[in-house]
Coordinates of C-alpha atoms in Angstrom, one line a residue:
X1 CA 0.0 0.0 0.0
X2 CA 1.3 3.4 -0.9
X3 CA -0.2 6.9 -0.1
X4 CA 1.4 10.0 -1.6
X5 CA -0.1 13.3 -0.5
X6 CA 0.2 16.3 -2.8
X7 CA 2.5 18.9 -1.3
X8 CA 3.3 16.8 1.8
X9 CA 6.7 16.2 3.3
X10 CA 8.1 14.7 6.5
X11 CA 7.4 18.0 8.3
X12 CA 3.6 17.2 8.2
X13 CA 4.4 15.2 11.3
X14 CA 6.8 17.7 12.9
X15 CA 5.8 17.1 16.5
X16 CA 2.6 19.0 16.2
X17 CA 4.2 22.1 14.8
X18 CA 2.6 23.8 11.9
X19 CA 4.8 24.6 8.9
X20 CA 5.4 28.3 8.2
X21 CA 5.0 28.0 4.5
X22 CA 1.6 29.1 3.3
X23 CA -0.8 26.7 1.5
X24 CA -0.1 23.6 3.5
X25 CA -3.0 21.7 5.0
X26 CA -1.1 19.7 7.7
X27 CA -4.2 18.9 9.8
X28 CA -6.1 17.5 6.8
X29 CA -3.1 15.5 5.6
X30 CA -2.6 14.1 9.1
X31 CA -6.3 13.1 9.2
X32 CA -5.9 11.3 5.9
X33 CA -2.9 9.3 7.1
X34 CA -4.6 8.5 10.4
X35 CA -7.7 7.2 8.5
X36 CA -5.9 5.1 6.0
X37 CA -3.5 3.7 8.7
X38 CA -6.4 2.8 10.9
X39 CA -8.2 1.0 8.1
X40 CA -5.0 -0.9 7.3
X41 CA -4.6 -2.0 10.9
X42 CA -8.2 -2.9 11.3
X43 CA -8.0 -5.0 8.1
X44 CA -4.9 -6.9 9.1
X45 CA -5.0 -7.0 12.9
X46 CA -8.7 -7.2 13.5
X47 CA -9.5 -9.1 10.3
X48 CA -12.2 -6.5 9.5
X49 CA -13.6 -7.4 6.1
X50 CA -15.1 -3.9 5.6
X51 CA -11.8 -2.2 6.2
X52 CA -10.0 -4.6 3.8
X53 CA -12.6 -3.9 1.1
X54 CA -12.2 -0.2 1.7
X55 CA -8.4 -0.5 1.1
X56 CA -8.8 -2.7 -2.0
X57 CA -12.0 -1.0 -3.4
X58 CA -12.7 2.6 -4.1
X59 CA -12.7 3.9 -0.5
X60 CA -9.1 5.0 -0.2
X61 CA -8.9 6.2 -3.8
X62 CA -12.1 8.3 -3.3
X63 CA -10.8 9.8 -0.1
X64 CA -7.6 10.9 -1.8
X65 CA -9.2 12.3 -5.0
X66 CA -7.6 15.7 -5.6
X67 CA -5.4 15.3 -2.5
X68 CA -2.9 12.7 -3.6
X69 CA -2.5 9.2 -5.0
X70 CA -3.1 5.7 -3.6
X71 CA -2.1 2.4 -4.9
X72 CA -1.6 -1.2 -3.8
X73 CA -0.1 -4.3 -5.1
X74 CA -1.0 -7.9 -4.3
X75 CA 1.8 -10.3 -3.3
X76 CA 2.6 -12.9 -5.9
X77 CA 3.0 -16.5 -5.0
X78 CA 6.6 -17.8 -4.8
X79 CA 7.6 -20.2 -7.5

């Protein structure tokens, strides 16, 4: 799973400090990362089928529309 947020960098999570540069929406980007991460953990640790479908369906892509990109790859079987 890969989430790339438009305009984000590592300072989005700078210990709660807001960046000085204008035009950054740190709070919204932090909320997106929290939501996608929670869905991932729910899917794999709680075996939550709805969260798994959200990750593999249109849920994450819809949430990131106009805010970034989202993709995932399935693991291939070893030969």
